[in-house]
mmCIF file of C-alpha atoms and ligand atoms in Angstrom:
data_model
loop_
_atom_site.group_PDB
_atom_site.id
_atom_site.type_symbol
_atom_site.label_atom_id
_atom_site.label_comp_id
_atom_site.label_asym_id
_atom_site.label_seq_id
_atom_site.Cartn_x
_atom_site.Cartn_y
_atom_site.Cartn_z
ATOM 1 C CA MET E 1 15.109 -40.533 -16.350
ATOM 2 C CA ASP E 2 16.626 -37.742 -14.653
ATOM 3 C CA ILE E 3 16.352 -37.422 -10.768
ATOM 4 C CA SER E 4 15.368 -33.990 -11.441
ATOM 5 C CA TYR E 5 12.670 -34.431 -13.810
ATOM 6 C CA ILE E 6 11.258 -36.694 -11.615
ATOM 7 C CA LEU E 7 11.192 -34.503 -8.496
ATOM 8 C CA ASN E 8 10.341 -31.386 -10.492
ATOM 9 C CA GLU E 9 8.217 -32.019 -13.273
ATOM 10 C CA LEU E 10 6.863 -35.738 -13.674
ATOM 11 C CA GLY E 11 3.197 -36.064 -12.840
ATOM 12 C CA GLU E 12 2.715 -32.323 -12.642
ATOM 13 C CA GLU E 13 0.100 -31.012 -15.353
ATOM 14 C CA ARG E 14 0.135 -27.447 -14.293
ATOM 15 C CA GLU E 15 -1.689 -26.053 -16.732
ATOM 16 C CA HIS E 16 -4.964 -28.057 -15.234
ATOM 17 C CA TYR E 17 -4.567 -25.957 -12.007
ATOM 18 C CA PHE E 18 -4.068 -22.454 -13.308
ATOM 19 C CA ASN E 19 -0.135 -22.963 -13.794
ATOM 20 C CA ALA E 20 0.485 -22.962 -10.079
ATOM 21 C CA ILE E 21 3.839 -24.317 -9.089
ATOM 22 C CA ALA E 22 2.948 -26.028 -6.315
ATOM 23 C CA PRO E 23 0.498 -28.564 -6.931
ATOM 24 C CA PRO E 24 -3.096 -28.300 -5.435
ATOM 25 C CA ILE E 25 -4.550 -30.739 -2.462
ATOM 26 C CA ILE E 26 -7.482 -31.950 -4.320
ATOM 27 C CA GLN E 27 -9.217 -32.298 -0.817
ATOM 28 C CA THR E 28 -12.586 -34.771 -1.778
ATOM 29 C CA SER E 29 -13.719 -38.100 -0.837
ATOM 30 C CA ASN E 30 -15.554 -38.332 -4.587
ATOM 31 C CA PHE E 31 -15.942 -37.593 -8.460
ATOM 32 C CA LYS E 32 -18.927 -36.359 -10.389
ATOM 33 C CA PHE E 33 -19.808 -37.838 -13.764
ATOM 34 C CA ASN E 34 -21.840 -36.156 -16.560
ATOM 35 C CA THR E 35 -23.710 -39.301 -17.968
ATOM 36 C CA VAL E 36 -24.606 -42.771 -17.099
ATOM 37 C CA GLU E 37 -21.933 -44.344 -19.682
ATOM 38 C CA GLU E 38 -19.231 -42.113 -18.115
ATOM 39 C CA PHE E 39 -20.284 -43.472 -14.380
ATOM 40 C CA ARG E 40 -20.813 -46.731 -15.781
ATOM 41 C CA ASN E 41 -16.866 -47.261 -17.423
ATOM 42 C CA ALA E 42 -15.498 -45.664 -14.241
ATOM 43 C CA LEU E 43 -17.389 -48.030 -11.729
ATOM 44 C CA ASP E 44 -16.470 -50.904 -14.181
ATOM 45 C CA ASP E 45 -12.454 -50.095 -14.114
ATOM 46 C CA GLU E 46 -11.843 -47.881 -11.245
ATOM 47 C CA PHE E 47 -7.571 -48.567 -11.862
ATOM 48 C CA GLN E 48 -8.519 -46.163 -14.727
ATOM 49 C CA GLY E 49 -9.736 -42.563 -12.986
ATOM 50 C CA ASN E 50 -11.121 -40.810 -10.426
ATOM 51 C CA LEU E 51 -13.883 -41.818 -9.009
ATOM 52 C CA TYR E 52 -13.523 -42.033 -5.066
ATOM 53 C CA SER E 53 -10.810 -41.142 -3.140
ATOM 54 C CA ARG E 54 -10.286 -44.670 -0.997
ATOM 55 C CA GLY E 55 -8.843 -45.329 -4.256
ATOM 56 C CA PHE E 56 -7.586 -42.667 -6.601
ATOM 57 C CA ASN E 57 -7.181 -39.032 -6.577
ATOM 58 C CA PRO E 58 -5.223 -36.512 -8.357
ATOM 59 C CA THR E 59 -3.026 -35.005 -6.248
ATOM 60 C CA ILE E 60 -2.121 -38.914 -5.021
ATOM 61 C CA ASP E 61 -1.741 -39.747 -8.927
ATOM 62 C CA ILE E 62 1.274 -37.295 -9.372
ATOM 63 C CA LEU E 63 2.902 -38.636 -5.806
ATOM 64 C CA ARG E 64 2.196 -42.418 -7.554
ATOM 65 C CA LYS E 65 3.762 -41.076 -10.676
ATOM 66 C CA LYS E 66 6.707 -40.029 -8.834
ATOM 67 C CA LEU E 67 7.435 -42.649 -6.839
ATOM 68 C CA ALA E 68 7.395 -45.415 -9.577
ATOM 69 C CA ALA E 69 9.602 -43.811 -11.290
ATOM 70 C CA LEU E 70 12.192 -42.942 -8.559
ATOM 71 C CA ASP E 71 11.841 -46.922 -8.288
ATOM 72 C CA GLY E 72 12.506 -47.197 -12.095
ATOM 73 C CA ALA E 73 8.928 -49.186 -11.678
ATOM 74 C CA GLU E 74 5.640 -49.379 -13.854
ATOM 75 C CA ASP E 75 3.385 -47.910 -11.562
ATOM 76 C CA ALA E 76 3.052 -47.239 -7.618
ATOM 77 C CA LEU E 77 0.265 -47.917 -4.931
ATOM 78 C CA VAL E 78 0.481 -45.461 -2.263
ATOM 79 C CA PHE E 79 -1.070 -46.075 1.522
ATOM 80 C CA GLY E 80 -2.067 -44.696 4.915
ATOM 81 C CA SER E 81 1.049 -46.428 6.464
ATOM 82 C CA GLY E 82 4.693 -48.330 5.645
ATOM 83 C CA ILE E 83 2.785 -50.895 7.043
ATOM 84 C CA ALA E 84 -0.174 -50.987 5.050
ATOM 85 C CA ALA E 85 2.227 -50.961 1.804
ATOM 86 C CA ILE E 86 3.712 -54.779 3.227
ATOM 87 C CA SER E 87 0.256 -55.801 4.328
ATOM 88 C CA ILE E 88 -1.968 -55.431 1.731
ATOM 89 C CA PRO E 89 0.141 -56.494 -1.152
ATOM 90 C CA VAL E 90 1.314 -59.474 0.680
ATOM 91 C CA LEU E 91 -2.427 -60.573 1.408
ATOM 92 C CA SER E 92 -2.916 -59.965 -1.892
ATOM 93 C CA LEU E 93 -0.419 -62.603 -3.023
ATOM 94 C CA LEU E 94 -1.399 -65.319 -0.650
ATOM 95 C CA ALA E 95 -4.308 -68.033 -0.393
ATOM 96 C CA GLN E 96 -5.132 -70.764 2.189
ATOM 97 C CA GLY E 97 -2.293 -73.552 2.105
ATOM 98 C CA ASP E 98 0.745 -71.312 0.491
ATOM 99 C CA GLU E 99 4.092 -70.505 2.139
ATOM 100 C CA VAL E 100 6.133 -67.530 2.456
ATOM 101 C CA VAL E 101 10.274 -68.019 3.024
ATOM 102 C CA CYS E 102 11.041 -64.486 4.915
ATOM 103 C CA VAL E 103 14.400 -63.128 6.287
ATOM 104 C CA GLU E 104 14.983 -63.518 9.915
ATOM 105 C CA ASN E 105 14.423 -60.341 11.968
ATOM 106 C CA PRO E 106 12.359 -58.020 9.499
ATOM 107 C CA TYR E 107 10.599 -54.666 10.832
ATOM 108 C CA SER E 108 8.680 -55.697 14.026
ATOM 109 C CA TRP E 109 4.794 -55.357 12.724
ATOM 110 C CA THR E 110 6.285 -57.461 9.455
ATOM 111 C CA ILE E 111 7.333 -60.224 11.763
ATOM 112 C CA LYS E 112 3.502 -60.384 13.137
ATOM 113 C CA LEU E 113 2.245 -60.013 10.033
ATOM 114 C CA PHE E 114 3.743 -63.322 9.157
ATOM 115 C CA LYS E 115 3.845 -65.486 12.388
ATOM 116 C CA ASP E 116 0.415 -63.952 13.996
ATOM 117 C CA LEU E 117 -1.876 -63.276 11.223
ATOM 118 C CA LEU E 118 -1.076 -64.871 8.208
ATOM 119 C CA PRO E 119 -1.799 -68.208 9.902
ATOM 120 C CA LYS E 120 -5.366 -67.474 10.592
ATOM 121 C CA PHE E 121 -5.811 -67.809 7.056
ATOM 122 C CA GLY E 122 -3.781 -70.842 6.547
ATOM 123 C CA VAL E 123 -0.624 -69.054 5.320
ATOM 124 C CA LYS E 124 2.616 -70.495 6.827
ATOM 125 C CA THR E 125 6.451 -68.685 7.073
ATOM 126 C CA THR E 126 9.634 -69.993 7.033
ATOM 127 C CA PHE E 127 11.826 -67.790 8.351
ATOM 128 C CA VAL E 128 15.433 -68.082 7.089
ATOM 129 C CA ASN E 129 19.170 -66.203 7.508
ATOM 130 C CA GLY E 130 18.688 -64.158 4.135
ATOM 131 C CA SER E 131 22.217 -63.458 4.340
ATOM 132 C CA ASP E 132 22.674 -67.185 2.914
ATOM 133 C CA THR E 133 20.857 -67.304 -0.474
ATOM 134 C CA SER E 134 21.082 -71.363 -0.405
ATOM 135 C CA ALA E 135 19.178 -71.244 2.722
ATOM 136 C CA ILE E 136 16.306 -69.564 1.172
ATOM 137 C CA GLU E 137 16.713 -72.010 -1.988
ATOM 138 C CA ASN E 138 16.409 -74.761 0.846
ATOM 139 C CA ALA E 139 13.022 -73.596 2.413
ATOM 140 C CA ILE E 140 11.278 -73.656 -0.881
ATOM 141 C CA THR E 141 8.675 -75.803 -1.054
ATOM 142 C CA LEU E 142 6.037 -76.217 -4.032
ATOM 143 C CA LYS E 143 3.745 -74.200 -1.899
ATOM 144 C CA THR E 144 6.301 -71.184 -1.584
ATOM 145 C CA LYS E 145 4.077 -68.216 -3.455
ATOM 146 C CA LEU E 146 6.380 -65.637 -2.123
ATOM 147 C CA ILE E 147 10.080 -64.774 -0.725
ATOM 148 C CA TYR E 148 10.097 -61.416 1.537
ATOM 149 C CA LEU E 149 13.279 -59.564 1.975
ATOM 150 C CA GLU E 150 14.521 -56.395 4.099
ATOM 151 C CA SER E 151 17.851 -55.627 2.716
ATOM 152 C CA PRO E 152 19.506 -54.421 5.055
ATOM 153 C CA ASN E 153 17.109 -54.603 8.173
ATOM 154 C CA THR E 154 16.915 -51.205 10.300
ATOM 155 C CA PHE E 155 18.475 -53.222 13.467
ATOM 156 C CA SER E 156 21.354 -55.459 12.690
ATOM 157 C CA PHE E 157 22.131 -54.608 9.088
ATOM 158 C CA GLU E 158 22.411 -58.251 7.222
ATOM 159 C CA VAL E 159 21.845 -57.881 3.593
ATOM 160 C CA GLN E 160 21.084 -60.023 0.802
ATOM 161 C CA ASP E 161 22.044 -61.177 -2.463
ATOM 162 C CA LEU E 162 19.150 -59.481 -4.851
ATOM 163 C CA GLU E 163 20.309 -60.448 -7.686
ATOM 164 C CA ALA E 164 21.043 -64.093 -7.095
ATOM 165 C CA ILE E 165 17.365 -64.284 -4.990
ATOM 166 C CA ALA E 166 15.377 -63.020 -7.756
ATOM 167 C CA LYS E 167 16.761 -65.337 -10.407
ATOM 168 C CA LEU E 168 16.077 -68.383 -7.917
ATOM 169 C CA ALA E 169 12.530 -66.900 -7.381
ATOM 170 C CA LYS E 170 11.942 -66.340 -11.460
ATOM 171 C CA ALA E 171 12.882 -69.812 -12.261
ATOM 172 C CA LYS E 172 10.426 -71.183 -9.803
ATOM 173 C CA GLY E 173 7.448 -68.506 -10.492
ATOM 174 C CA ILE E 174 7.627 -67.338 -6.814
ATOM 175 C CA ILE E 175 6.983 -63.429 -6.415
ATOM 176 C CA THR E 176 9.873 -61.617 -4.527
ATOM 177 C CA MET E 177 8.979 -58.365 -2.148
ATOM 178 C CA ILE E 178 11.577 -56.216 -0.748
ATOM 179 C CA ASP E 179 11.073 -53.631 1.838
ATOM 180 C CA ASN E 180 13.532 -50.703 0.638
ATOM 181 C CA SER E 181 13.256 -48.339 3.793
ATOM 182 C CA TYR E 182 16.785 -48.266 4.709
ATOM 183 C CA CYS E 183 17.927 -47.609 1.465
ATOM 184 C CA SER E 184 15.113 -45.253 -0.386
ATOM 185 C CA PRO E 185 15.253 -46.137 -3.985
ATOM 186 C CA LEU E 186 18.449 -43.124 -3.917
ATOM 187 C CA TYR E 187 20.132 -45.640 -2.906
ATOM 188 C CA GLN E 188 19.168 -49.176 -3.898
ATOM 189 C CA GLN E 189 17.022 -49.894 -6.861
ATOM 190 C CA PRO E 190 16.226 -53.365 -6.512
ATOM 191 C CA ILE E 191 13.655 -53.678 -9.404
ATOM 192 C CA GLN E 192 16.798 -53.289 -12.034
ATOM 193 C CA TYR E 193 17.878 -56.474 -9.712
ATOM 194 C CA GLY E 194 14.469 -58.519 -10.597
ATOM 195 C CA ILE E 195 12.387 -57.859 -7.300
ATOM 196 C CA ASP E 196 9.170 -58.080 -7.955
ATOM 197 C CA LEU E 197 7.793 -55.576 -5.321
ATOM 198 C CA VAL E 198 9.397 -53.160 -3.574
ATOM 199 C CA ALA E 199 7.743 -51.590 -0.710
ATOM 200 C CA GLN E 200 8.926 -48.638 1.582
ATOM 201 C CA SER E 201 7.555 -46.813 4.684
ATOM 202 C CA ALA E 202 7.306 -43.441 3.515
ATOM 203 C CA THR E 203 7.135 -41.910 6.861
ATOM 204 C CA LYS E 204 10.825 -42.202 7.309
ATOM 205 C CA TYR E 205 13.188 -40.344 3.979
ATOM 206 C CA LEU E 206 9.950 -39.866 1.708
ATOM 207 C CA ALA E 207 8.434 -37.883 4.566
ATOM 208 C CA GLY E 208 11.568 -36.805 6.039
ATOM 209 C CA HIS E 209 9.966 -34.170 8.434
ATOM 210 C CA SER E 210 8.390 -36.781 11.531
ATOM 211 C CA ASP E 211 5.304 -35.245 10.627
ATOM 212 C CA VAL E 212 3.620 -37.896 8.077
ATOM 213 C CA VAL E 213 2.879 -41.791 8.575
ATOM 214 C CA ALA E 214 3.177 -43.354 4.919
ATOM 215 C CA GLY E 215 3.810 -45.817 2.808
ATOM 216 C CA VAL E 216 4.465 -47.126 -0.966
ATOM 217 C CA VAL E 217 4.671 -50.153 -3.297
ATOM 218 C CA THR E 218 5.772 -50.405 -6.497
ATOM 219 C CA GLY E 219 6.092 -52.599 -9.188
ATOM 220 C CA LYS E 220 4.409 -54.273 -12.572
ATOM 221 C CA LYS E 221 1.288 -52.800 -13.507
ATOM 222 C CA GLU E 222 -0.555 -55.465 -13.975
ATOM 223 C CA LEU E 223 0.760 -56.711 -10.261
ATOM 224 C CA ILE E 224 -0.500 -53.291 -9.226
ATOM 225 C CA LYS E 225 -3.560 -53.110 -10.668
ATOM 226 C CA LYS E 226 -4.336 -56.849 -8.482
ATOM 227 C CA ILE E 227 -2.968 -55.658 -5.665
ATOM 228 C CA PHE E 228 -5.456 -52.087 -6.006
ATOM 229 C CA GLU E 229 -8.758 -53.780 -7.484
ATOM 230 C CA LYS E 230 -9.148 -56.455 -4.546
ATOM 231 C CA GLU E 231 -7.037 -55.823 -1.484
ATOM 232 C CA TYR E 232 -6.251 -52.320 -1.476
ATOM 233 C CA MET E 233 -9.430 -51.052 -1.960
ATOM 234 C CA ASN E 234 -11.582 -53.509 0.349
ATOM 235 C CA ILE E 235 -8.672 -52.909 3.189
ATOM 236 C CA GLY E 236 -8.984 -48.869 2.286
ATOM 237 C CA ALA E 237 -5.892 -48.452 3.951
ATOM 238 C CA SER E 238 -5.420 -45.239 1.652
ATOM 239 C CA MET E 239 -3.749 -42.011 1.905
ATOM 240 C CA ALA E 240 -5.016 -38.690 2.445
ATOM 241 C CA PRO E 241 -4.518 -36.250 -0.096
ATOM 242 C CA GLN E 242 -3.201 -33.507 2.442
ATOM 243 C CA ASN E 243 -0.504 -36.132 3.180
ATOM 244 C CA ALA E 244 0.265 -36.745 -0.394
ATOM 245 C CA TRP E 245 0.598 -33.241 -0.683
ATOM 246 C CA LEU E 246 3.292 -33.222 2.181
ATOM 247 C CA LEU E 247 5.077 -36.183 0.690
ATOM 248 C CA LEU E 248 5.157 -34.182 -2.916
ATOM 249 C CA ARG E 249 6.986 -31.232 -1.135
ATOM 250 C CA SER E 250 9.250 -33.394 1.098
ATOM 251 C CA LEU E 251 10.300 -35.325 -2.306
ATOM 252 C CA ARG E 252 12.078 -32.004 -3.702
ATOM 253 C CA THR E 253 14.620 -32.349 -0.894
ATOM 254 C CA LEU E 254 14.999 -35.832 -0.674
ATOM 255 C CA PRO E 255 18.574 -35.864 -2.531
ATOM 256 C CA ILE E 256 19.786 -32.822 -0.531
ATOM 257 C CA ARG E 257 18.470 -34.228 2.927
ATOM 258 C CA LEU E 258 20.016 -37.651 2.202
ATOM 259 C CA GLU E 259 23.261 -36.472 0.873
ATOM 260 C CA ARG E 260 23.670 -34.434 4.268
ATOM 261 C CA ILE E 261 22.630 -36.941 6.421
ATOM 262 C CA THR E 262 24.844 -39.515 4.904
ATOM 263 C CA ALA E 263 27.896 -37.146 5.639
ATOM 264 C CA ASN E 264 26.621 -36.361 9.180
ATOM 265 C CA ALA E 265 26.068 -40.197 9.763
ATOM 266 C CA ASN E 266 29.850 -41.132 8.625
ATOM 267 C CA LYS E 267 31.234 -38.438 10.541
ATOM 268 C CA VAL E 268 29.227 -39.389 13.994
ATOM 269 C CA ILE E 269 30.272 -43.326 12.886
ATOM 270 C CA ALA E 270 34.220 -42.704 12.546
ATOM 271 C CA TYR E 271 34.312 -40.430 15.984
ATOM 272 C CA LEU E 272 32.320 -44.016 17.551
ATOM 273 C CA GLN E 273 34.473 -46.155 15.940
ATOM 274 C CA GLN E 274 37.386 -44.838 17.667
ATOM 275 C CA HIS E 275 35.791 -44.176 20.955
ATOM 276 C CA PRO E 276 37.416 -46.341 23.605
ATOM 277 C CA LYS E 277 33.862 -46.779 25.509
ATOM 278 C CA VAL E 278 32.625 -48.086 22.103
ATOM 279 C CA GLU E 279 32.889 -52.236 21.339
ATOM 280 C CA LYS E 280 31.516 -51.809 17.434
ATOM 281 C CA VAL E 281 29.605 -49.932 15.378
ATOM 282 C CA LEU E 282 27.305 -52.098 12.913
ATOM 283 C CA HIS E 283 26.786 -50.466 9.449
ATOM 284 C CA PRO E 284 26.219 -52.255 6.348
ATOM 285 C CA PHE E 285 29.337 -50.425 4.978
ATOM 286 C CA SER E 286 31.394 -51.016 8.278
ATOM 287 C CA ALA E 287 35.179 -52.651 7.001
ATOM 288 C CA ASN E 288 34.769 -55.339 9.630
ATOM 289 C CA ASN E 289 30.947 -56.257 7.975
ATOM 290 C CA GLN E 290 31.085 -59.825 6.452
ATOM 291 C CA GLN E 291 28.997 -58.909 3.882
ATOM 292 C CA LEU E 292 30.535 -55.205 2.598
ATOM 293 C CA ALA E 293 31.606 -56.482 -1.214
ATOM 294 C CA LEU E 294 27.520 -57.542 -1.584
ATOM 295 C CA ALA E 295 26.457 -54.029 0.402
ATOM 296 C CA LYS E 296 28.856 -52.341 -1.937
ATOM 297 C CA LYS E 297 27.732 -53.877 -5.091
ATOM 298 C CA GLN E 298 24.066 -53.254 -4.317
ATOM 299 C CA MET E 299 23.698 -49.917 -2.530
ATOM 300 C CA LYS E 300 25.166 -46.490 -3.230
ATOM 301 C CA ALA E 301 25.166 -45.424 0.398
ATOM 302 C CA CYS E 302 23.656 -45.735 3.737
ATOM 303 C CA GLY E 303 22.071 -42.836 5.214
ATOM 304 C CA GLY E 304 21.858 -42.031 8.493
ATOM 305 C CA LEU E 305 20.629 -44.991 10.656
ATOM 306 C CA PHE E 306 23.122 -47.827 12.055
ATOM 307 C CA SER E 307 23.475 -49.482 15.458
ATOM 308 C CA MET E 308 26.489 -49.476 18.263
ATOM 309 C CA VAL E 309 27.569 -51.610 21.139
ATOM 310 C CA ILE E 310 29.229 -49.866 24.247
ATOM 311 C CA LYS E 311 31.853 -51.893 26.148
ATOM 312 C CA ASP E 312 30.058 -52.314 29.355
ATOM 313 C CA THR E 313 27.001 -54.155 28.242
ATOM 314 C CA SER E 314 25.002 -54.108 31.504
ATOM 315 C CA LEU E 315 21.609 -52.736 31.349
ATOM 316 C CA GLU E 316 22.682 -50.129 33.749
ATOM 317 C CA LYS E 317 25.434 -48.554 31.635
ATOM 318 C CA ILE E 318 22.873 -48.457 28.352
ATOM 319 C CA GLU E 319 20.023 -46.998 30.233
ATOM 320 C CA SER E 320 22.412 -44.338 31.559
ATOM 321 C CA PHE E 321 24.203 -43.291 27.937
ATOM 322 C CA CYS E 322 20.606 -43.565 26.729
ATOM 323 C CA ASN E 323 19.098 -41.546 29.517
ATOM 324 C CA ASN E 324 21.852 -38.631 29.686
ATOM 325 C CA LEU E 325 21.613 -37.715 26.035
ATOM 326 C CA LYS E 326 20.404 -33.941 25.943
ATOM 327 C CA HIS E 327 19.706 -33.782 21.753
ATOM 328 C CA ILE E 328 19.595 -37.108 20.384
ATOM 329 C CA LEU E 329 15.932 -37.648 20.717
ATOM 330 C CA MET E 330 14.551 -41.062 22.496
ATOM 331 C CA ALA E 331 11.973 -42.303 20.063
ATOM 332 C CA VAL E 332 10.776 -44.689 17.525
ATOM 333 C CA SER E 333 11.046 -43.961 13.933
ATOM 334 C CA TRP E 334 13.550 -42.444 12.264
ATOM 335 C CA GLY E 335 14.274 -40.361 8.546
ATOM 336 C CA GLY E 336 13.631 -37.214 9.854
ATOM 337 C CA TYR E 337 15.263 -34.129 10.175
ATOM 338 C CA GLU E 338 16.472 -35.441 14.046
ATOM 339 C CA SER E 339 18.534 -37.648 15.651
ATOM 340 C CA LEU E 340 17.266 -40.532 17.196
ATOM 341 C CA ILE E 341 18.241 -43.346 19.539
ATOM 342 C CA ILE E 342 16.698 -46.641 20.394
ATOM 343 C CA PRO E 343 18.037 -48.956 22.675
ATOM 344 C CA ALA E 344 16.857 -52.607 21.865
ATOM 345 C CA CYS E 345 16.734 -53.183 25.827
ATOM 346 C CA ALA E 346 13.612 -50.591 25.881
ATOM 347 C CA GLY E 347 11.816 -53.541 23.855
ATOM 348 C CA ILE E 348 12.754 -56.186 26.621
ATOM 349 C CA SER E 349 11.348 -56.791 29.875
ATOM 350 C CA LYS E 350 14.298 -55.903 32.899
ATOM 351 C CA ALA E 351 13.844 -59.591 33.925
ATOM 352 C CA ASP E 352 14.586 -60.768 30.217
ATOM 353 C CA PHE E 353 17.452 -58.530 29.489
ATOM 354 C CA ASP E 354 20.417 -60.899 28.491
ATOM 355 C CA SER E 355 23.364 -58.736 28.612
ATOM 356 C CA ASN E 356 25.572 -61.450 26.826
ATOM 357 C CA ASN E 357 22.695 -61.948 24.111
ATOM 358 C CA PRO E 358 24.493 -59.592 21.066
ATOM 359 C CA ARG E 359 20.794 -58.162 19.971
ATOM 360 C CA HIS E 360 19.905 -57.331 23.295
ATOM 361 C CA VAL E 361 22.561 -54.915 23.716
ATOM 362 C CA LEU E 362 22.570 -53.281 20.626
ATOM 363 C CA ILE E 363 21.494 -49.716 20.401
ATOM 364 C CA ARG E 364 20.401 -47.888 17.458
ATOM 365 C CA ILE E 365 21.147 -44.476 16.094
ATOM 366 C CA TYR E 366 19.781 -42.478 13.677
ATOM 367 C CA ILE E 367 21.435 -39.393 12.284
ATOM 368 C CA GLY E 368 19.574 -36.330 11.006
ATOM 369 C CA LEU E 369 20.563 -32.803 9.829
ATOM 370 C CA GLU E 370 22.254 -31.304 12.670
ATOM 371 C CA GLU E 371 25.613 -30.017 12.527
ATOM 372 C CA PRO E 372 27.487 -33.313 13.664
ATOM 373 C CA GLU E 373 29.976 -31.559 16.060
ATOM 374 C CA TYR E 374 26.524 -31.060 18.018
ATOM 375 C CA ILE E 375 25.589 -34.472 17.818
ATOM 376 C CA ILE E 376 29.176 -35.779 18.534
ATOM 377 C CA ARG E 377 29.448 -33.571 21.666
ATOM 378 C CA ASP E 378 26.161 -34.973 22.778
ATOM 379 C CA LEU E 379 27.885 -38.569 22.355
ATOM 380 C CA GLU E 380 30.533 -37.503 24.183
ATOM 381 C CA GLY E 381 28.595 -36.293 27.147
ATOM 382 C CA ALA E 382 26.691 -39.324 27.388
ATOM 383 C CA LEU E 383 29.978 -41.713 27.099
ATOM 384 C CA LYS E 384 32.019 -40.018 29.779
ATOM 385 C CA LEU E 385 29.303 -41.612 32.489
ATOM 386 C CA VAL E 386 29.478 -45.099 31.150
HETATM 387 C C1 PLP X 401 8.970 -47.663 10.002
HETATM 388 C C2 PLP X 401 9.403 -49.069 9.091
HETATM 389 C C3 PLP X 401 8.339 -49.797 8.955
HETATM 390 C C4 PLP X 401 6.496 -49.452 8.957
HETATM 391 O O1 PLP X 401 6.096 -48.235 8.190
HETATM 392 P P1 PLP X 401 5.036 -47.232 9.231
HETATM 393 O O2 PLP X 401 5.153 -46.283 8.362
HETATM 394 O O3 PLP X 401 5.464 -46.958 10.641
HETATM 395 O O4 PLP X 401 3.704 -48.098 9.308
HETATM 396 C C5 PLP X 401 8.526 -50.718 8.009
HETATM 397 N N1 PLP X 401 9.403 -51.521 7.470
HETATM 398 C C6 PLP X 401 10.621 -50.034 8.193
HETATM 399 C C7 PLP X 401 11.896 -50.783 7.472
HETATM 400 C C8 PLP X 401 10.235 -49.356 8.833
HETATM 401 O O5 PLP X 401 11.638 -48.705 9.462
#
């Protein structure tokens, strides 16, 4: 399917709403029925249509169609947050006594899901180095029901071999799920490699304006229906129609935003890599990444997110560098129009910080839509002080 068709036309039945170009926000909680028979059918199978907006809603439906098509998937569910789009499908796939194999260092709340929440329900998770497919294979037991991937992750950018992992999981009847927020469907298509479920924090590139928290999961219709009928409806982390509309608006510009963000980030990375005060830049496509060939096979490009390490890794210098940036904002999240910075040390108590720990000294940078020269000048000024 052409991306222009997906973004401009798919799901937009304009004749149903006065031929308006922009879709309406159907701001309603419930939908009426004309006969008991119609009402009974809707109650019997809510997956078929509009009954109550905790389930489906026409504005949400347009978004679901587009997001499924972008991933090359049969269907999609959208959620009130990215972490709901991860937690709810995961809860749906597992029962007491089951096991999960998960990559090391996924998104912080994903770690808490597997480490703290699921053990309360008798589900055990083994964390393995996902760069090594045989480590994943060796962690599988007869109880393994799910292999959970995040390729690349969004702080240190390790990648996993999606095709090989999907193949070994299929042979054992294990479901595979990936957090594809880093790449978005424009830069990586995990379903093509045989991955079953693809989750994204739609808060990031899909929404793209730092004004919506949202999530999406895509996959085979049968699996999406199973998640919808129980955990999706029961946990109720659905998306508001207003936010679905904002996402539809954002999707129109997703390709050009990503193109500009990627070009900007590449310029900033080239600048940082030659800077005498910069030790290294971590990035899936950097020439010294040992997984470069795999990253290039699976991913079209990298977008705006990378990490760097400055030569002087003392807490004082890292803090001074971050504190002296004037335009790059210090904040969580990424994927919007604005450049952001988050040093790993902000999440570590001063007493625990170890300047020799390679994870503690990472400084994550997200490059947005500004002129790259404007961002480089900002970095230049702050690097002078370290
Ligand atoms: C932000 C993020 C999430 C969580 O998404 P929310 O929309 O904040 O709930 C999950 N995975 C990754 C990689 C993220 O960056």
